[in-house]
Coordinates of C-alpha atoms and ligand atoms in Angstrom, one line a residue:
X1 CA 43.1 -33.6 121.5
X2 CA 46.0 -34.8 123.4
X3 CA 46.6 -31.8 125.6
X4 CA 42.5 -31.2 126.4
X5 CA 42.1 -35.1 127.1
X6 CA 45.4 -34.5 129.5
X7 CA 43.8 -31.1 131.3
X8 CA 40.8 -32.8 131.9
X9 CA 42.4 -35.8 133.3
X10 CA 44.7 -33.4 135.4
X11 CA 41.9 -31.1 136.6
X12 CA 40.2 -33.9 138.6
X13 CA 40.8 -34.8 142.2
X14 CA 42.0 -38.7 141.0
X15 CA 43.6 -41.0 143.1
X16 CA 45.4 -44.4 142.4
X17 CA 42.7 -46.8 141.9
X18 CA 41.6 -49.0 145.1
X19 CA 39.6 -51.7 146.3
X20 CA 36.7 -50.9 148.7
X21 CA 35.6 -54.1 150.9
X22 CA 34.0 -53.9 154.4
X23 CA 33.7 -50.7 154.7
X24 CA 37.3 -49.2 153.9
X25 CA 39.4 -48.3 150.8
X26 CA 42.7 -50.3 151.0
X27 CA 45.6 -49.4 149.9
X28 CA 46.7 -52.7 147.6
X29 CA 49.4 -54.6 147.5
X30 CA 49.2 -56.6 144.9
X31 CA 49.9 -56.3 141.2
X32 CA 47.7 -53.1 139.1
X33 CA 47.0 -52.5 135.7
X34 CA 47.3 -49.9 133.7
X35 CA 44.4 -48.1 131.9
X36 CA 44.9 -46.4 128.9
X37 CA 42.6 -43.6 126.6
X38 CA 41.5 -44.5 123.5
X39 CA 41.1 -41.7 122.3
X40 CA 45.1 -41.1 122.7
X41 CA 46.4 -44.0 123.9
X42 CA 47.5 -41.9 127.4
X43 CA 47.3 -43.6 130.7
X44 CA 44.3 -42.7 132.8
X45 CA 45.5 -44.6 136.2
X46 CA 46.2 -47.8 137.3
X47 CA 44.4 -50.0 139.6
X48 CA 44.6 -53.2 141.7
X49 CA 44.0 -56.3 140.2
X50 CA 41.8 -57.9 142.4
X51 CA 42.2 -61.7 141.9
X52 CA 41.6 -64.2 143.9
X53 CA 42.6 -62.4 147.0
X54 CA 41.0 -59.4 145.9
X55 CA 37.8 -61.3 145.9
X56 CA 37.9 -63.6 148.3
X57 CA 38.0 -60.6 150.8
X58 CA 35.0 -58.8 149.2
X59 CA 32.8 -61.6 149.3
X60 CA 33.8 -62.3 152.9
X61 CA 32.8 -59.0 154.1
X62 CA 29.7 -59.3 151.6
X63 CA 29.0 -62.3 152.9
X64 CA 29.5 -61.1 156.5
X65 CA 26.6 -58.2 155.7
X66 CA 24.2 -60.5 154.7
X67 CA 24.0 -62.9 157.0
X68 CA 24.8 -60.9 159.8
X69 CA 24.1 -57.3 159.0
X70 CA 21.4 -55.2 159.6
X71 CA 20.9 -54.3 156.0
X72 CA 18.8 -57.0 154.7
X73 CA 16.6 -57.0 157.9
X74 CA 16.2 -53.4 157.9
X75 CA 12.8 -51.9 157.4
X76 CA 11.9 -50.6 153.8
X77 CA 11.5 -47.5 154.5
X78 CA 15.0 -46.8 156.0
X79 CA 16.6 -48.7 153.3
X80 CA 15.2 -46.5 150.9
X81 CA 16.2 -43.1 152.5
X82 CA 19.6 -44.5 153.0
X83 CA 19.4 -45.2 149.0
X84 CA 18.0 -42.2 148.1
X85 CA 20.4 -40.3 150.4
X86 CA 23.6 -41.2 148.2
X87 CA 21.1 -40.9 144.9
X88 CA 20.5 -37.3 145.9
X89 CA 24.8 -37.0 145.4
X90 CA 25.2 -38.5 142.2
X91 CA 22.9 -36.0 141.3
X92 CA 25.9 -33.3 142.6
X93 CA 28.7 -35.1 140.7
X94 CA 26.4 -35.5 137.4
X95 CA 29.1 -33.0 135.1
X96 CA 32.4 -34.7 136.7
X97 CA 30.7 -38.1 136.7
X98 CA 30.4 -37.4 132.8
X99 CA 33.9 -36.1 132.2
X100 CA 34.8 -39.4 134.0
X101 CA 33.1 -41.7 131.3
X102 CA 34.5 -39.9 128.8
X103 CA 38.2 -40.6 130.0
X104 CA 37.2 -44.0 130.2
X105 CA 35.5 -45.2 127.3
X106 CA 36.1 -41.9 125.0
X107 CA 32.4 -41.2 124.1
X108 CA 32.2 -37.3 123.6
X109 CA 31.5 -35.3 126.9
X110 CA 28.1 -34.5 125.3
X111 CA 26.5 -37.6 124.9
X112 CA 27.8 -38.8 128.1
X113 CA 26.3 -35.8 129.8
X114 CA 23.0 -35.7 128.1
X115 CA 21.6 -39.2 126.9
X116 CA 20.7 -42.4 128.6
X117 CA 24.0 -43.5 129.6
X118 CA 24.5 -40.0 131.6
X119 CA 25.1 -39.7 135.8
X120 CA 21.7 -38.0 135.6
X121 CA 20.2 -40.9 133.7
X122 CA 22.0 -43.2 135.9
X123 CA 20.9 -41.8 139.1
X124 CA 17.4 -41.4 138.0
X125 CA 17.2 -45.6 137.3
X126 CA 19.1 -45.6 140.6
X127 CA 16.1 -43.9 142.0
X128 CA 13.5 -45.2 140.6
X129 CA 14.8 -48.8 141.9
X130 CA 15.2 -47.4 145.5
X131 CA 11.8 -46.7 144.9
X132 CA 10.2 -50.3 145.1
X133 CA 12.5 -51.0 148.4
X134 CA 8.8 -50.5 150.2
X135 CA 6.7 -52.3 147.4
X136 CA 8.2 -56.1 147.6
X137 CA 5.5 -58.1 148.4
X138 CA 4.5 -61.8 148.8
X139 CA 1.4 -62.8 148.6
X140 CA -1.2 -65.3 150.8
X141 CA -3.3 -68.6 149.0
X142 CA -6.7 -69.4 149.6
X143 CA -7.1 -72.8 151.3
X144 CA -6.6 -75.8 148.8
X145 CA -8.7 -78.8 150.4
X146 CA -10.8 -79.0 153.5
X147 CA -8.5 -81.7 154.9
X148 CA -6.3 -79.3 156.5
X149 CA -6.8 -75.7 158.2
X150 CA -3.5 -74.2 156.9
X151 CA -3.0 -70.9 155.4
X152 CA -0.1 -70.3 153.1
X153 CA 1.8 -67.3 151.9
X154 CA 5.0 -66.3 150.0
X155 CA 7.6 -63.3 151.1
X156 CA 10.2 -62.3 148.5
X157 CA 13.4 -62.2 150.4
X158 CA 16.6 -60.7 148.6
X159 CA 18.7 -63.4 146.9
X160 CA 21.9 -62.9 148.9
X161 CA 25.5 -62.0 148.3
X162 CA 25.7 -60.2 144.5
X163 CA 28.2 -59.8 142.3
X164 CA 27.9 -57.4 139.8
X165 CA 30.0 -57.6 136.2
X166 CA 29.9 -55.1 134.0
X167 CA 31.2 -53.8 130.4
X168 CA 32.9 -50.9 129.7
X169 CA 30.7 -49.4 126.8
X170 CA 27.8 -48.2 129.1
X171 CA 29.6 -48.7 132.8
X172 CA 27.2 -45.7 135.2
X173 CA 23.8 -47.4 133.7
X174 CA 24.9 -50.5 133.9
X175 CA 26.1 -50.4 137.4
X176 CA 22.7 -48.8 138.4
X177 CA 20.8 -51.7 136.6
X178 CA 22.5 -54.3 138.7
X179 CA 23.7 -51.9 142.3
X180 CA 20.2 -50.4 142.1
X181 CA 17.9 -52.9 142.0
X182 CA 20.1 -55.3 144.6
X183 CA 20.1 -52.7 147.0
X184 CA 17.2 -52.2 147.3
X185 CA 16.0 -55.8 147.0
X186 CA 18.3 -56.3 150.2
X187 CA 21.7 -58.0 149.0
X188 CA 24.6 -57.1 149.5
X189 CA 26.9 -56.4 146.5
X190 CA 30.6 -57.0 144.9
X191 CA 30.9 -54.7 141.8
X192 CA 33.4 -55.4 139.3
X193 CA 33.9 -52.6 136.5
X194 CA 35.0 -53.8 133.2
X195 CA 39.0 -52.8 133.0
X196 CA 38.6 -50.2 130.7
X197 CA 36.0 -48.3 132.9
X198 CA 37.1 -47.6 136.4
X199 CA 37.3 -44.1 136.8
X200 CA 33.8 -43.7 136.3
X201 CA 32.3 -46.2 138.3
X202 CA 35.5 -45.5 141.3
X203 CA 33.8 -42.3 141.4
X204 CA 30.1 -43.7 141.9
X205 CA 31.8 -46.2 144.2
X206 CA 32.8 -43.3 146.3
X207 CA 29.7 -41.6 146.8
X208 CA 28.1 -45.2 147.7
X209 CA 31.2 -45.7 150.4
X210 CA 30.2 -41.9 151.9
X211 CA 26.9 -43.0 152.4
X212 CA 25.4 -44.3 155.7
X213 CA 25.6 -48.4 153.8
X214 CA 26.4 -50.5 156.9
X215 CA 30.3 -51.5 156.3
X216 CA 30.0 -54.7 153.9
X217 CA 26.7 -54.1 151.9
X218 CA 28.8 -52.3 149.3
X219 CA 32.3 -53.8 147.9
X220 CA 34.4 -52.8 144.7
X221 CA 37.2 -54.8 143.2
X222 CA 39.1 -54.1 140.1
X223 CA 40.4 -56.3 137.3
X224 CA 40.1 -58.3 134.1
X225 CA 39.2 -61.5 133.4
X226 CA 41.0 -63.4 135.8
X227 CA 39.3 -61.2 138.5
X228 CA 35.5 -61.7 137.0
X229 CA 36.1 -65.7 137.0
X230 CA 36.7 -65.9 140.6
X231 CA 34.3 -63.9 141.4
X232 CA 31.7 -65.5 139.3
X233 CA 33.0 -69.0 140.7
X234 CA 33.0 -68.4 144.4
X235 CA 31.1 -70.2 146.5
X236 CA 29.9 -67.4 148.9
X237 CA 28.3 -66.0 145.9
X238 CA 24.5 -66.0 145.7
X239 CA 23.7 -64.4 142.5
X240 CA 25.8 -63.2 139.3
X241 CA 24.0 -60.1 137.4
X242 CA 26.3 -60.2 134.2
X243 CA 26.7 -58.1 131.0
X244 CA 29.6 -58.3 128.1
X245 CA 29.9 -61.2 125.6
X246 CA 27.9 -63.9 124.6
X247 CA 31.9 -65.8 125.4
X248 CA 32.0 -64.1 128.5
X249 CA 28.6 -65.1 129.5
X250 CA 29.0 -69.0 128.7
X251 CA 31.8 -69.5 131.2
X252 CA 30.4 -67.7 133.7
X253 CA 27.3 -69.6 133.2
X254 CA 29.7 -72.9 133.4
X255 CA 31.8 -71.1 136.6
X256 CA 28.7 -70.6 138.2
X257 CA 27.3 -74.3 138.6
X258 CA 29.2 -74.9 141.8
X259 CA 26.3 -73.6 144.4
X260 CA 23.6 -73.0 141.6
X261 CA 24.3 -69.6 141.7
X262 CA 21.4 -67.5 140.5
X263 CA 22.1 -65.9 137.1
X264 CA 21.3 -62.8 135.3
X265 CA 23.1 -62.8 132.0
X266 CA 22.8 -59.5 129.7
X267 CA 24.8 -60.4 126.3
X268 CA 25.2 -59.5 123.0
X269 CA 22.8 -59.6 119.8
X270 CA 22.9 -59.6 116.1
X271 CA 19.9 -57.5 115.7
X272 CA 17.9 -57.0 112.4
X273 CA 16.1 -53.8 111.5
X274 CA 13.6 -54.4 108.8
X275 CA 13.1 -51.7 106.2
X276 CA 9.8 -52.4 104.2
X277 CA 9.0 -50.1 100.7
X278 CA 5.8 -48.8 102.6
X279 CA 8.1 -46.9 105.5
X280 CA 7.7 -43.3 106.2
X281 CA 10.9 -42.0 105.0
X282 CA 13.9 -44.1 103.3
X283 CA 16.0 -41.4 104.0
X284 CA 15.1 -41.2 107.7
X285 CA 15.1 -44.9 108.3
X286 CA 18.1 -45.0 106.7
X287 CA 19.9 -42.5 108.4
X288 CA 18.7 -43.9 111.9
X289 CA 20.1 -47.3 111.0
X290 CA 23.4 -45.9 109.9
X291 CA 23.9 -43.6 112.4
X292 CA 23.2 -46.2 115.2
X293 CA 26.4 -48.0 113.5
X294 CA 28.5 -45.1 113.2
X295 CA 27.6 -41.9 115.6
X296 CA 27.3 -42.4 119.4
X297 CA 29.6 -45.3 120.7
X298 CA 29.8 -46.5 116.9
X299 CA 28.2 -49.5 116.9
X300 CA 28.9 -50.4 120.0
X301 CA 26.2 -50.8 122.0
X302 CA 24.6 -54.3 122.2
X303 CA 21.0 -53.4 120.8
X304 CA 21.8 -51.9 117.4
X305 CA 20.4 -53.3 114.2
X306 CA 23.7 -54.6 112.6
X307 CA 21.8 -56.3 110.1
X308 CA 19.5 -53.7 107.8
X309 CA 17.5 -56.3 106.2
X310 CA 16.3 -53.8 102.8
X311 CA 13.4 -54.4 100.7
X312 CA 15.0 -55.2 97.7
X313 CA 13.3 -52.3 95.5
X314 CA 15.2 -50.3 98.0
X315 CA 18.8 -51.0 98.1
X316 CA 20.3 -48.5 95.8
X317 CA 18.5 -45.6 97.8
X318 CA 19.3 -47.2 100.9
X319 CA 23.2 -46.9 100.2
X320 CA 23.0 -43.1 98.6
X321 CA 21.2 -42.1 101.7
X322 CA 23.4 -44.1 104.8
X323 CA 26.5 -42.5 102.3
X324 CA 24.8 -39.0 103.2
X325 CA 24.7 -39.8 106.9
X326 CA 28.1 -41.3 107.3
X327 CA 29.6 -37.6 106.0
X328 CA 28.2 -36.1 109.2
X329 CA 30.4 -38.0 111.3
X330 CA 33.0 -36.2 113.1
X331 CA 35.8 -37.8 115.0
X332 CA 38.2 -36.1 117.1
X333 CA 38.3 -34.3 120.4
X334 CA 35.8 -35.7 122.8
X335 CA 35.1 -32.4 124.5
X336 CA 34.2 -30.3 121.2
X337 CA 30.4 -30.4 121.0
X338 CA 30.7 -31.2 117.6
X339 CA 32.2 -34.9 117.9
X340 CA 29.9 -37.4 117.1
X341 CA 31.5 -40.4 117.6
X342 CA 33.3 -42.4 120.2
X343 CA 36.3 -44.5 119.6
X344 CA 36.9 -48.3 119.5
X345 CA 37.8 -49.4 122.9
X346 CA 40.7 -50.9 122.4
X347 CA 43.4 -51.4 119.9
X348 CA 42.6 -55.5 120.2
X349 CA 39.1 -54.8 119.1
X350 CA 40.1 -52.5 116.3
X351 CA 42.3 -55.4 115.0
X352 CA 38.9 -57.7 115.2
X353 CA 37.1 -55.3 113.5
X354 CA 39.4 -54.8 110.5
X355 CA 39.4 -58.4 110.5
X356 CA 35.4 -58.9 109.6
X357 CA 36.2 -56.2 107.3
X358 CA 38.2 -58.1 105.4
X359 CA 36.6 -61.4 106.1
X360 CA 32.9 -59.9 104.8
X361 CA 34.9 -58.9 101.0
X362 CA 36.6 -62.5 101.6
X363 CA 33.4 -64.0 101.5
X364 CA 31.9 -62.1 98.6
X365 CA 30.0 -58.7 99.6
X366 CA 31.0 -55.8 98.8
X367 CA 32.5 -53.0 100.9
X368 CA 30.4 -49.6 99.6
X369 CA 32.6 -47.8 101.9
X370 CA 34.2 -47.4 105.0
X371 CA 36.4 -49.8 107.2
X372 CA 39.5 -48.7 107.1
X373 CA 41.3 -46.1 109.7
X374 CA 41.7 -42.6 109.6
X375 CA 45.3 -41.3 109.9
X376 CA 46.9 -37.8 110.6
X377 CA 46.0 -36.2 114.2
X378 CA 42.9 -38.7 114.5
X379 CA 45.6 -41.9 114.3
X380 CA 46.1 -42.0 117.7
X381 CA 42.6 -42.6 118.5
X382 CA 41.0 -46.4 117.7
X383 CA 38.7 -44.5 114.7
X384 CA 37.4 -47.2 112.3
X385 CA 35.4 -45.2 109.5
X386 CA 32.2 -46.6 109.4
X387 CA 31.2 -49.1 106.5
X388 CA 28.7 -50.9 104.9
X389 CA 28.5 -53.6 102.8
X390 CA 25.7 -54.9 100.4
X391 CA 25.2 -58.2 98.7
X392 CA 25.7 -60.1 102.1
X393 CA 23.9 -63.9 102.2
X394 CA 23.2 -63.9 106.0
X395 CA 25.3 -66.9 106.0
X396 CA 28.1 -64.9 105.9
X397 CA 30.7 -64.2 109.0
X398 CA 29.9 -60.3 109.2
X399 CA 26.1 -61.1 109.4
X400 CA 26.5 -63.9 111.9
X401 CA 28.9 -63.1 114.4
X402 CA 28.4 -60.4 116.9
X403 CA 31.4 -57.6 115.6
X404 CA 30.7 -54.5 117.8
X405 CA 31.7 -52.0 115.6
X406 CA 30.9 -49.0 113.1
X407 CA 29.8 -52.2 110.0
X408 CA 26.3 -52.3 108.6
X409 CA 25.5 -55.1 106.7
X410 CA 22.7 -54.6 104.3
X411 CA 20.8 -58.0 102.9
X412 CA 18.5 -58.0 100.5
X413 CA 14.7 -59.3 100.7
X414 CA 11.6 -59.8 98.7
X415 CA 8.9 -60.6 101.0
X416 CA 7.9 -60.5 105.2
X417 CA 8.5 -63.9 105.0
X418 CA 11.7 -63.6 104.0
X419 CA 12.2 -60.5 105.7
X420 CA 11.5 -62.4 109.2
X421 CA 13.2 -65.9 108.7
X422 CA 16.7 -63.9 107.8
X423 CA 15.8 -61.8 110.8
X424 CA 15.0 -65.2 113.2
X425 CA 18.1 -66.9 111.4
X426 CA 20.6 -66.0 114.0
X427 CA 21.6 -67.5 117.0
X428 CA 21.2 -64.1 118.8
X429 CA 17.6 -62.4 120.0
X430 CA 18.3 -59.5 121.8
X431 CA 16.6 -56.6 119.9
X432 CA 15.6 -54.9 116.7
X433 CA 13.1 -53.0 114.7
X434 CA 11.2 -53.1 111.7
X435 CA 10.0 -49.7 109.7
X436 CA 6.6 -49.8 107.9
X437 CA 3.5 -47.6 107.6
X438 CA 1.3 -50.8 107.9
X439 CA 0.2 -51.2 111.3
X440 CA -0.6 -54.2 111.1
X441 CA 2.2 -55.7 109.3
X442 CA 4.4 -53.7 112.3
X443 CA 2.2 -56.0 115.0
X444 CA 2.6 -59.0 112.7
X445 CA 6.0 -58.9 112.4
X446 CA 7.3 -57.8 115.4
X447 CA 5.7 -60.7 117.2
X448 CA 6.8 -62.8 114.6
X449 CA 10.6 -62.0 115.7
X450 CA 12.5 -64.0 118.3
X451 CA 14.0 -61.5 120.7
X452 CA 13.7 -59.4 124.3
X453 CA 12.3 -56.3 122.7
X454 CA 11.9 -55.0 119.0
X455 CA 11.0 -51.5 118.2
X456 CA 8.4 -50.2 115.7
X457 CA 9.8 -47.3 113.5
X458 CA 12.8 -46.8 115.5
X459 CA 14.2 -48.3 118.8
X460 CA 15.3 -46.6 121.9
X461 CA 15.1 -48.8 125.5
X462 CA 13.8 -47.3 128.8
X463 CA 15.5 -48.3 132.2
X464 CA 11.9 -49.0 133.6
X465 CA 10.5 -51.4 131.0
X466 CA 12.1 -55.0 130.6
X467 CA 15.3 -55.6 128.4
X468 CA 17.1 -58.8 127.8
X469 CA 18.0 -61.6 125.3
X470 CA 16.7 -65.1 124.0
X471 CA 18.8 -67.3 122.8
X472 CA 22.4 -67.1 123.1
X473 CA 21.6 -62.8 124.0
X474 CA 21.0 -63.6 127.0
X475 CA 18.9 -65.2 130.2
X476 CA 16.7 -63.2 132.0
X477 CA 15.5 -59.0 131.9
X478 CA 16.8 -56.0 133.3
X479 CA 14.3 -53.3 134.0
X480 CA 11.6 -51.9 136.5
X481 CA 9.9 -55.1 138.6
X482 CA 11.9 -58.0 136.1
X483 CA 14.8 -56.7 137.9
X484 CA 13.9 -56.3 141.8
X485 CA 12.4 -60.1 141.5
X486 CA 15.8 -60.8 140.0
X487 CA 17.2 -60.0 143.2
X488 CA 14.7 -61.7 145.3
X489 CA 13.6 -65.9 145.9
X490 CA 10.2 -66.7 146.9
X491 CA 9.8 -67.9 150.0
X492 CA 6.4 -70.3 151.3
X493 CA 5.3 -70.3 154.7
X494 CA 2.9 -72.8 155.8
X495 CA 0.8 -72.0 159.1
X496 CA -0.8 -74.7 161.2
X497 CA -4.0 -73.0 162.3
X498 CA -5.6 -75.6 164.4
X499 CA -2.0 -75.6 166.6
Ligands
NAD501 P1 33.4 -58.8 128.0 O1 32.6 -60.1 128.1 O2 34.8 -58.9 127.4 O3 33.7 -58.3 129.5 C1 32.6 -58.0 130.3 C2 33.0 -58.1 131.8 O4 33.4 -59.4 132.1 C3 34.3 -57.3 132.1 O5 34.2 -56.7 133.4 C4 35.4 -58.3 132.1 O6 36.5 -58.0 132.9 C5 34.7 -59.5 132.7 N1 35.2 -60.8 132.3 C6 36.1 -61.2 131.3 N2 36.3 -62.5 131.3 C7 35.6 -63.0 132.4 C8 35.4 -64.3 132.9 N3 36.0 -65.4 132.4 N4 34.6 -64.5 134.0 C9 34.0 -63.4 134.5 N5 34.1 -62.2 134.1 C10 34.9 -62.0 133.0 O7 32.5 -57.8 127.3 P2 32.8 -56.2 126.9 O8 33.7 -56.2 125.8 O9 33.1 -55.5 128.1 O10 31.4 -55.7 126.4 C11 30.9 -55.9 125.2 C12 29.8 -57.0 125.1 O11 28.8 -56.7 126.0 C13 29.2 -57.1 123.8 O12 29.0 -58.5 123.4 C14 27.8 -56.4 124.0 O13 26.8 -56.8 123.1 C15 27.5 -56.8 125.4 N6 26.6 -55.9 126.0 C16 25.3 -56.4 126.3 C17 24.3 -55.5 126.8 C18 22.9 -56.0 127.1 O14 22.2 -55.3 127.8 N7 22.5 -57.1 126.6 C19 24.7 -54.2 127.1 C20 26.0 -53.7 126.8 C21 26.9 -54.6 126.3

């Protein structure tokens, strides 16, 4: 694994990480950080960290763009062409663009080639936002009262400067839900990558910076934390389009009172999916539920039902048949085709994970299997086996708190009341699903549940319908027109006609 994860890394045209700001890719001089594999532990590169410095520059020459530049102004139709231009290269890069993600954030090469986190996938939301560049309308109001001969009408003007944080688990989509959309809206943009991503998103970075963008409109800066807060704090900041933590997104929300930044904040969820005796197959449903915890990015992805909330004339065939799915995972090299499963992050978050893991049998459930780490060859990678646990009272740590990780926790119910106050009984709403045959139970229920989106026998989201939290998941959706009028503040214009 080591050596293929090395020739990949060696066979690509990489360059020490830099910042791009006003046009130019500087050289920095300030201090870097490493990135590191997790698959192997291996470093992938380093890269400036930005700071204040870093950031203070970006958001100049952002700044600079907007109020001064032509981009903003510039008619629809060129702004789109422009956009679709660069789209049209992402396109080109799609297989290295891939092999990039997977050096990142270690999901095997195949899923990040072929799913909804792909290049492709990423330049086709990209696309489709350039798309409604030419479609931003306002609209006119019939007269109110005789009393005066005044006709009013609203233009949607792009918000401003953006900055753009993202997380490391899904870094190309995310960077086309936030670049996309503001682009084409008309702002100009500072995108951070999350510091466990930036080889990836350095690499759309660089097809954006060949493009015709006027110098300004476009600006990356690298770094962690310390990096993200003054950017989300600075004052020549319009709007912050956010995703990562619920913790994250509370201080940024806090950082960002200053100028009443505008604020789009994609967090985490605790997600229920809701297996009732009438649904089509146990052994399906449970299979999908499990493997959304333990193939893919295992469990790492902020929609997936970490809470199976099982009819309680259900539960033993529940576990038999997410035991059966969990033996088709395969860890190990991500560039054999037959890896299922990316790795933890980070060796921090494996240590969190454990530490639910042994907080949930703490508290009373009971492990049925899973949760601790694979050793020989795969021990340098941050593998957690995937586990589940039964008998957990939703009061319990590993059924409240967000963990991010390969842990299903099943709890028990007896009726759709139940079933749906355990579900609401969180103080996360971003997702989840509930399986049944009854369609009007499905309706019922899935209105009855507080969150952005919920899935009927399964749940997969589209880039071009809405997606977002309630609650503490989040404030506001990312998706189709939700997102361009994200990027956009209505404007009135009042018009004296007897002047
Ligand atoms: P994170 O909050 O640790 O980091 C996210 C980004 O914020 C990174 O770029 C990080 O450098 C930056 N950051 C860290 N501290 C900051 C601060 N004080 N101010 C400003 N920026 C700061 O999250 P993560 O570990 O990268 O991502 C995992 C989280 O993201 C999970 O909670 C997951 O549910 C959530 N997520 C949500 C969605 C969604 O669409 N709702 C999608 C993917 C991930």
């Amino acid at each position: 694994m080591t050596e293929t994860v090395q020739s990949v890394h060696a066979s690509l045209d990489l360059r020490p990480g830099q910042l791009f700001i006003d046009g130019q890719w500087l050289d920095w001089d300030g201090p870097r950080f490493d990135q590191i594999n997790p698959n192997t532990q291996q470093v992938m590169g380093s890269f400036p960290e930005a700071g204040e410095r870093g950031v203070n520059e970006a958001v100049a020459a952002a700044r600079k763009a907007f109020d001064e530049g032509p981009w903003p102004r510039m008619a629809a139709q060129d702004r789109k062409r422009i956009l679709q231009r660069f789209i049209e290269r992402i396109y080109d890069a799609e297989e290295e663009i891939a092999k990039l993600q997977t050096l990142d954030n270690g999901i095997p090469y195949h899923l990040s080639r072929n799913t909804r986190v792909s290049a492709k996938a990423t330049a086709d939301v990209m696309d489709s936002y350039a798309g409604w560049a030419d479609k931003i309308t306002g609209e006119t109001y019939p007269q109110f009262t005789a009393a005066s001969n005044m006709q009013y009408m609203s233009f949607r003007e792009p918000v401003g400067v953006v900055a753009a944080i993202l997380a490391w688990n899904a870094p190309l989509l995310m960077f086309a839900n936030k670049v996309g959309p503001a682009l084409a809206a008309g702002c100009t943009v500072v995108v951070k990558p999350s510091e466990y991503t930036n080889l990836s998103v350095t690499r759309l970075a660089r097809i954006v910076a060949e493009s015709d963008l006027p110098p300004g409109v476009f600006n990356l800066v690298t770094g962690a934390g310390a990096t993200g807060s003054a950017l989300s704090a600075h004052p020549g900041v319009d709007k912050v389009t956010f995703t990562g933590s619920p913790q994250t997104g509370r201080s940024i929300l806090l950082a960002s009172g200053g100028n009443m930044k505008r604020l789009s904040l994609e967090l985490g969820g605790k997600s229920a999916g809701i297996v009732f005796p009438d649904t089509r197959s146990l052994a399906a449903t449970a299979t999908q539920l499990m493997g959304l915890c333990s193939t893919f990015l295992s469990g790492q992805v902020c929609s997936t039902p970490s809470r199976a909330l099982v009819h309680r004339s259900l539960l033993d065939e529940f576990v038999h048949h997410a035991a059966e799915q969990v033996k088709k995972v395969k860890f190990g090299n991500p560039f054999e085709s037959t890896t299922t499963s990316a790795p933890i992050i980070s060796r921090r978050q494996v240590e969190r994970i454990l530490g639910y893991v042994e907080s949930g049998q703490q508290e009373g459930a009971t492990l049925q299997f899973g949760g601790d780490r694979p050793g020989g060859d795969l021990a340098e990678g941050n593998w957690i086996n995937p586990a589940l646990f039964t008998n957990v009272s939703n009061q319990f740590r590993v059924a409240r708190e967000e963990i991010f990780g390969p842990v299903l926790c099943v709890i028990p119910f007896d009726t759709e009341e139940e079933a749906v106050r355990i579900a609401n009984d969180s103080e996360y709403g971003l997702a989840g699903c509930v399986f049944t045959t009854d369609v009007t139970r499905a309706l019922r229920v899935a209105r009855a549940i507080r969150s952005g989106s919920i899935g009927i026998n399964g749940y997969a989201s589209v880039p071009n319908a809405p997606m977002g939290g309630v609650k503490s998941s989040g404030i506001g959706r990312e998706g189709g027109w939700p997102s361009i009028e994200a990027f956009t503040e209505l404007k009135t214009v009042n018009f004296n006609l007897d002047a």
